[in-house]
Short mmCIF file of C-alpha atoms in Angstrom, two decimals:
data_model
loop_
_atom_site.label_atom_id
_atom_site.label_comp_id
_atom_site.label_asym_id
_atom_site.label_seq_id
_atom_site.Cartn_x
_atom_site.Cartn_y
_atom_site.Cartn_z
CA MET K 1 0.00 0.00 0.00
CA LYS K 2 0.89 3.63 -0.41
CA LEU K 3 -0.43 6.08 2.16
CA ALA K 4 -0.36 9.88 2.32
CA THR K 5 -1.89 12.67 4.39
CA LEU K 6 -4.07 15.34 2.79
CA ALA K 7 -3.53 18.85 4.11
CA ASP K 8 -6.91 20.10 5.30
CA GLY K 9 -5.88 22.87 7.73
CA SER K 10 -5.79 20.58 10.72
CA ARG K 11 -2.67 19.52 12.57
CA ASP K 12 -2.74 15.88 11.42
CA GLY K 13 -4.57 16.06 8.09
CA ARG K 14 -6.70 13.30 6.54
CA LEU K 15 -5.52 9.83 5.60
CA LEU K 16 -5.29 8.99 1.88
CA LEU K 17 -4.63 5.82 -0.06
CA VAL K 18 -2.56 6.51 -3.18
CA SER K 19 -2.44 4.28 -6.24
CA ARG K 20 0.72 2.36 -7.03
CA ASP K 21 1.52 4.65 -9.97
CA LEU K 22 0.89 7.76 -7.80
CA GLU K 23 -1.78 8.97 -10.21
CA ARG K 24 -4.96 8.57 -8.09
CA ALA K 25 -5.91 8.89 -4.44
CA VAL K 26 -8.95 8.39 -2.24
CA GLN K 27 -9.76 9.50 1.29
CA VAL K 28 -10.09 6.65 3.75
CA THR K 29 -11.13 8.48 6.89
CA ASP K 30 -14.01 6.01 7.29
CA ILE K 31 -11.34 3.39 7.99
CA ALA K 32 -8.89 5.57 9.94
CA PRO K 33 -8.92 9.38 10.19
CA THR K 34 -5.14 9.80 10.29
CA LEU K 35 -2.02 7.75 9.74
CA GLN K 36 -1.34 7.69 13.48
CA ALA K 37 -4.80 6.29 14.09
CA ALA K 38 -4.15 3.60 11.46
CA ILE K 39 -0.84 2.58 13.06
CA ASP K 40 -2.49 2.47 16.50
CA ASP K 41 -5.03 -0.03 15.17
CA TRP K 42 -3.03 -1.66 12.38
CA ALA K 43 -4.17 -5.26 12.90
CA ARG K 44 -7.77 -4.23 12.27
CA VAL K 45 -7.39 -1.56 9.61
CA GLU K 46 -4.63 -3.08 7.45
CA PRO K 47 -6.78 -5.67 5.65
CA VAL K 48 -9.54 -3.12 5.09
CA LEU K 49 -7.05 -0.58 3.71
CA GLN K 50 -5.48 -3.29 1.53
CA ALA K 51 -8.81 -4.18 -0.04
CA ARG K 52 -9.54 -0.50 -0.77
CA TYR K 53 -6.01 -0.09 -2.19
CA GLU K 54 -6.52 -2.96 -4.64
CA ALA K 55 -9.83 -1.45 -5.74
CA LEU K 56 -8.13 1.92 -6.25
CA ASN K 57 -5.43 0.34 -8.44
CA HIS K 58 -8.13 -1.31 -10.54
CA GLY K 59 -10.07 1.92 -10.94
CA ASP K 60 -12.96 0.49 -8.97
CA VAL K 61 -13.42 2.84 -6.02
CA GLU K 62 -15.77 5.77 -5.56
CA GLY K 63 -14.47 9.20 -4.71
CA ALA K 64 -11.03 8.80 -6.27
CA PHE K 65 -9.28 11.93 -7.51
CA ALA K 66 -5.99 12.95 -9.13
CA PHE K 67 -3.17 12.75 -6.61
CA ASP K 68 -1.35 16.05 -6.13
CA PRO K 69 1.83 16.05 -4.02
CA GLU K 70 1.40 19.83 -3.60
CA GLN K 71 -1.63 19.13 -1.42
CA VAL K 72 -0.17 16.71 1.05
CA MET K 73 1.67 16.99 4.36
CA ALA K 74 4.37 14.61 5.56
CA PRO K 75 2.76 11.14 5.68
CA LEU K 76 2.99 11.37 9.47
CA PRO K 77 2.90 15.12 10.18
CA ARG K 78 4.09 14.66 13.76
CA ALA K 79 5.47 11.64 15.56
CA TRP K 80 5.54 10.54 19.16
CA GLN K 81 9.19 9.78 18.64
CA TRP K 82 11.80 10.44 15.92
CA LEU K 83 15.05 8.50 16.29
CA ASP K 84 17.76 8.97 13.69
CA GLY K 85 20.75 6.71 13.16
CA SER K 86 24.04 7.04 11.35
CA CYS K 87 24.30 3.69 9.67
CA PHE K 88 26.36 4.30 6.53
CA LEU K 89 29.87 4.01 7.89
CA SER K 90 31.52 5.57 4.82
CA HIS K 91 29.86 8.86 5.78
CA GLY K 92 31.39 8.87 9.26
CA GLU K 93 34.76 7.75 7.97
CA LEU K 94 34.88 10.65 5.52
CA MET K 95 34.04 13.13 8.26
CA GLN K 96 36.76 11.70 10.50
CA ARG K 97 39.38 11.95 7.77
CA ALA K 98 38.39 15.44 6.67
CA PHE K 99 38.23 16.93 10.16
CA GLN K 100 40.94 14.72 11.70
CA LEU K 101 38.56 13.39 14.34
CA ASP K 102 39.26 10.42 16.55
CA PRO K 103 37.40 7.26 15.52
CA ILE K 104 34.28 6.46 17.54
CA GLU K 105 34.89 3.34 19.58
CA GLY K 106 32.65 0.41 18.70
CA VAL K 107 30.98 2.15 15.75
CA GLU K 108 30.97 -1.09 13.72
CA ASP K 109 29.26 -3.03 16.48
CA THR K 110 26.79 -0.61 18.09
CA PRO K 111 24.51 1.73 16.06
CA LEU K 112 24.84 5.48 16.49
CA MET K 113 21.47 7.09 17.19
CA TYR K 114 20.09 10.36 18.55
CA GLN K 115 16.58 11.39 19.58
CA GLY K 116 15.32 14.19 17.35
CA ALA K 117 12.27 16.42 17.30
CA GLY K 118 9.18 14.85 15.72
CA ASP K 119 6.65 17.61 16.34
CA ASP K 120 6.93 19.53 13.05
CA PHE K 121 7.62 17.45 9.97
CA LEU K 122 7.42 19.16 6.57
CA GLY K 123 5.59 17.94 3.49
CA PRO K 124 7.35 17.17 0.20
CA ARG K 125 6.72 20.57 -1.40
CA GLN K 126 6.86 22.83 1.67
CA ASP K 127 9.54 25.49 1.70
CA ILE K 128 12.47 24.97 4.05
CA ALA K 129 12.19 28.26 5.96
CA LEU K 130 15.25 29.11 8.04
CA PRO K 131 16.58 32.25 9.73
CA SER K 132 20.09 32.53 8.32
CA GLU K 133 22.33 31.23 5.53
CA ALA K 134 25.22 31.55 7.98
CA HIS K 135 23.93 28.45 9.82
CA GLY K 136 25.26 26.22 7.05
CA ILE K 137 22.07 24.88 5.46
CA ASP K 138 22.40 21.29 4.28
CA PHE K 139 20.10 18.53 3.06
CA GLU K 140 20.45 14.87 4.02
CA GLY K 141 18.82 12.10 2.01
CA GLU K 142 17.71 9.18 4.17
CA PHE K 143 15.27 6.32 4.55
CA ALA K 144 13.08 5.71 7.60
CA VAL K 145 10.68 3.12 8.97
CA LEU K 146 7.48 3.60 10.91
CA VAL K 147 6.82 0.91 13.51
CA ASP K 148 3.86 -0.29 15.53
CA GLU K 149 4.31 -0.85 19.26
CA VAL K 150 7.65 -2.54 19.92
CA PRO K 151 8.14 -4.30 23.28
CA MET K 152 11.17 -3.59 25.41
CA GLY K 153 13.97 -6.02 24.67
CA CYS K 154 12.73 -6.83 21.16
CA SER K 155 15.45 -8.76 19.34
CA ALA K 156 16.77 -7.90 15.91
CA ALA K 157 15.36 -11.17 14.64
CA GLU K 158 11.85 -10.08 15.72
CA ALA K 159 12.13 -6.39 14.90
CA LEU K 160 11.23 -6.33 11.20
CA ALA K 161 7.78 -7.75 12.03
CA HIS K 162 7.07 -4.37 13.61
CA VAL K 163 7.89 -2.33 10.48
CA ARG K 164 4.63 -1.12 9.00
CA LEU K 165 5.77 1.56 6.55
CA ILE K 166 8.95 2.75 4.84
CA LEU K 167 9.52 6.45 4.13
CA GLN K 168 12.01 8.72 2.36
CA VAL K 169 13.42 11.68 4.30
CA ASN K 170 15.27 14.96 3.86
CA ASP K 171 16.81 15.43 7.30
CA VAL K 172 17.72 19.12 7.05
CA SER K 173 20.86 20.01 9.02
CA LEU K 174 22.49 23.28 10.02
CA ARG K 175 26.17 22.48 9.92
CA ALA K 176 27.49 25.64 11.55
CA LEU K 177 25.45 24.94 14.68
CA ALA K 178 26.28 21.25 14.99
CA PRO K 179 29.84 21.24 16.36
CA ARG K 180 29.02 22.90 19.65
CA GLU K 181 25.97 20.70 20.23
CA MET K 182 27.97 17.59 19.47
CA LYS K 183 30.64 18.58 21.98
CA THR K 184 28.10 18.99 24.78
CA GLY K 185 27.00 15.37 24.50
CA PHE K 186 23.36 16.35 24.88
CA GLY K 187 22.33 15.87 21.24
CA PHE K 188 20.99 18.12 18.50
CA ILE K 189 18.44 20.88 19.03
CA GLN K 190 19.31 23.98 16.96
CA ALA K 191 21.35 22.08 14.38
CA LYS K 192 18.37 19.98 13.27
CA SER K 193 15.47 21.95 11.86
CA SER K 194 12.23 20.31 10.72
CA SER K 195 12.77 17.19 8.64
CA SER K 196 10.90 16.71 5.35
CA PHE K 197 9.24 13.61 3.92
CA ALA K 198 8.36 12.32 0.47
CA PRO K 199 4.64 12.31 -0.35
CA VAL K 200 3.84 8.65 0.37
CA ALA K 201 4.81 6.05 2.92
CA VAL K 202 4.82 2.51 1.55
CA THR K 203 4.33 -0.92 3.01
CA PRO K 204 7.40 -3.15 2.65
CA ASP K 205 5.76 -5.39 0.02
CA GLU K 206 5.62 -2.41 -2.37
CA LEU K 207 9.44 -2.64 -2.66
CA GLY K 208 9.46 -6.36 -3.39
CA GLU K 209 13.00 -7.78 -3.47
CA ASP K 210 14.40 -4.26 -3.03
CA TRP K 211 13.42 -4.50 0.67
CA ARG K 212 15.54 -7.18 2.28
CA ASP K 213 17.83 -7.55 5.28
CA GLY K 214 16.17 -4.50 6.79
CA ARG K 215 17.50 -2.27 4.00
CA VAL K 216 16.21 -0.41 0.93
CA HIS K 217 18.32 -1.80 -1.92
CA LEU K 218 17.81 1.10 -4.28
CA PRO K 219 19.70 4.32 -5.14
CA LEU K 220 18.54 7.62 -3.72
CA ASN K 221 18.71 10.24 -6.48
CA VAL K 222 19.54 13.78 -5.34
CA THR K 223 19.73 16.98 -7.41
CA ARG K 224 20.57 20.53 -6.35
CA ASN K 225 19.09 23.28 -8.49
CA GLY K 226 18.38 20.70 -11.18
CA GLU K 227 21.95 19.40 -11.31
CA TRP K 228 23.02 15.89 -10.28
CA PHE K 229 24.40 15.68 -6.78
CA GLY K 230 24.46 11.96 -6.11
CA HIS K 231 22.73 8.60 -6.27
CA PRO K 232 24.15 6.54 -3.37
CA HIS K 233 22.65 3.10 -2.82
CA GLY K 234 20.64 2.22 0.29
CA GLY K 235 21.93 -1.34 0.33
CA ALA K 236 25.26 -0.12 1.79
CA MET K 237 23.62 0.49 5.18
CA HIS K 238 25.92 -1.14 7.77
CA PHE K 239 23.16 -1.80 10.31
CA GLY K 240 19.77 -2.79 8.91
CA PHE K 241 16.62 -1.31 10.38
CA HIS K 242 16.11 -4.46 12.46
CA ARG K 243 19.32 -3.64 14.31
CA LEU K 244 18.23 -0.03 14.82
CA ILE K 245 14.85 -1.06 16.22
CA ALA K 246 16.41 -3.55 18.61
CA HIS K 247 18.97 -0.93 19.71
CA ALA K 248 16.25 1.64 20.44
CA ALA K 249 14.07 -0.87 22.27
CA LEU K 250 16.77 -2.37 24.49
CA THR K 251 15.59 -0.59 27.65
CA ARG K 252 12.15 0.76 26.75
CA ARG K 253 9.01 0.14 24.77
CA LEU K 254 8.64 2.02 21.50
CA SER K 255 5.19 3.55 20.99
CA ALA K 256 3.24 2.84 17.82
CA GLY K 257 4.11 5.61 15.42
CA THR K 258 7.81 5.81 16.30
CA LEU K 259 9.93 6.78 13.28
CA ILE K 260 13.50 5.54 12.93
CA GLY K 261 15.89 7.00 10.34
CA SER K 262 18.89 5.45 8.63
CA GLY K 263 21.14 8.49 8.60
CA THR K 264 22.60 9.96 5.42
CA VAL K 265 22.76 7.43 2.59
CA SER K 266 26.44 7.09 1.69
CA ASN K 267 28.64 4.75 -0.35
CA ALA K 268 32.40 4.11 -0.26
CA ASP K 269 32.37 4.40 -4.07
CA ARG K 270 32.78 8.16 -4.54
CA SER K 271 31.64 8.05 -8.19
CA VAL K 272 28.03 7.83 -6.99
CA GLY K 273 28.19 11.27 -5.39
CA SER K 274 26.59 12.21 -2.10
CA ALA K 275 23.23 12.71 -0.44
CA CYS K 276 24.38 15.71 1.59
CA ILE K 277 26.63 18.73 1.03
CA ALA K 278 28.80 18.07 4.11
CA GLU K 279 29.99 14.80 2.63
CA ARG K 280 30.98 16.38 -0.68
CA ARG K 281 32.80 19.10 1.25
CA ALA K 282 34.64 16.42 3.25
CA VAL K 283 35.79 14.78 -0.01
CA GLU K 284 36.99 18.17 -1.26
CA MET K 285 38.88 18.79 1.96
CA ILE K 286 40.67 15.46 1.62
CA GLU K 287 41.44 15.90 -2.07
CA HIS K 288 42.12 19.64 -2.26
CA GLY K 289 42.79 20.78 1.29
CA ALA K 290 39.65 22.94 1.50
CA PRO K 291 35.93 22.63 0.68
CA ARG K 292 34.77 24.06 -2.63
CA THR K 293 31.01 23.44 -2.48
CA ALA K 294 28.96 26.02 -0.58
CA PHE K 295 26.06 25.18 1.67
CA MET K 296 22.57 26.15 0.44
CA ARG K 297 21.46 29.71 -0.10
CA PHE K 298 17.97 31.13 -0.02
CA GLY K 299 16.22 30.45 -3.32
CA GLU K 300 18.00 27.18 -4.00
CA ARG K 301 16.15 23.87 -4.51
CA VAL K 302 16.80 20.27 -3.59
CA ARG K 303 15.04 17.26 -5.07
CA MET K 304 15.19 13.64 -3.92
CA GLU K 305 13.52 10.52 -5.24
CA VAL K 306 13.86 6.76 -5.44
CA ARG K 307 12.82 5.06 -8.67
CA GLY K 308 11.79 1.47 -9.13
CA ALA K 309 12.46 -0.79 -12.11
CA ASP K 310 9.49 0.69 -13.97
CA GLY K 311 10.76 4.24 -13.46
CA THR K 312 8.08 5.21 -10.95
CA ALA K 313 9.21 7.34 -8.04
CA LEU K 314 8.25 4.84 -5.33
CA PHE K 315 7.73 7.39 -2.57
CA GLY K 316 7.00 10.32 -4.86
CA SER K 317 9.63 13.08 -4.76
CA ILE K 318 10.80 15.64 -2.27
CA ASP K 319 11.18 18.96 -4.12
CA GLN K 320 11.81 21.95 -1.87
CA GLN K 321 13.11 25.48 -1.92
CA VAL K 322 15.14 27.06 0.86
CA VAL K 323 13.70 30.43 1.89
CA LYS K 324 14.30 33.00 4.58
CA ALA K 325 11.96 32.56 7.56
CA GLY K 326 9.56 35.38 8.43
CA ALA K 327 9.72 37.51 11.53
CA ALA K 328 9.53 35.63 14.83
CA CYS K 329 6.31 35.64 16.85
CA ALA K 330 6.06 38.24 19.60
#
């Protein structure tokens, strides 16, 4: 299935089913009003949603309309919990080399993860509004999974049974603000603005053989201002999502609706480019002694998408402009 959230002026929007080719959609608020409500009651609603989804794909459902990614929010506009990993080790290794950082002990054995803010996710076409270019505006292409309730102590072997949906993410980062926050050991607050999500969240079966070992085995295509930036492959993820779920649930239960991110998609093969500016700058520092690629300026655009064998953008596309934020509230 492919699910989206229609923007209707409310905080959580209205749940939509979207056809496999992303051409048609239908409201399914009679089954579940929002995506969070669906995840809370997945065992009951999943078969009903699946039947409606098949009817939609066959053109046999009333009330269907043309799907417009301009009219949707993030599939889950706000989450009880947003946990983001750093599971592509080539990304961390590049940063260590470029900035002459000490290696992180045990990074190959224990996932890196921080708890982010899940209260204000952006839709796929919403502007990225930020206060200053001096903060070092960067995009980060990632994948994420949405889980149902995960019991404390859930093993990696059991964890994938809790994955209900897979999503594509632009985890916007402010690189100039990150170093201080990293040194404090308390995690990111200012350095991580609102993350953005592709239009639809998909059930694992939609990816077929491209979802295996807890990984999305497809390239993530990124362009900046219409120019190629990279297409790193998701299969290079060192820890699969099953390991991330088990790591997060070691000492606590995960609520239904918890989102877990992969971290920036990155490959050791540098010919595939990058999914974030910081990584390209790190390569430039290693090769030339100084970065040559600037961070984003107001007015610039970033686009991200993942295409299947038939050329369809499986999650739809993220296509956003960076703009200067308006005046702060009094």
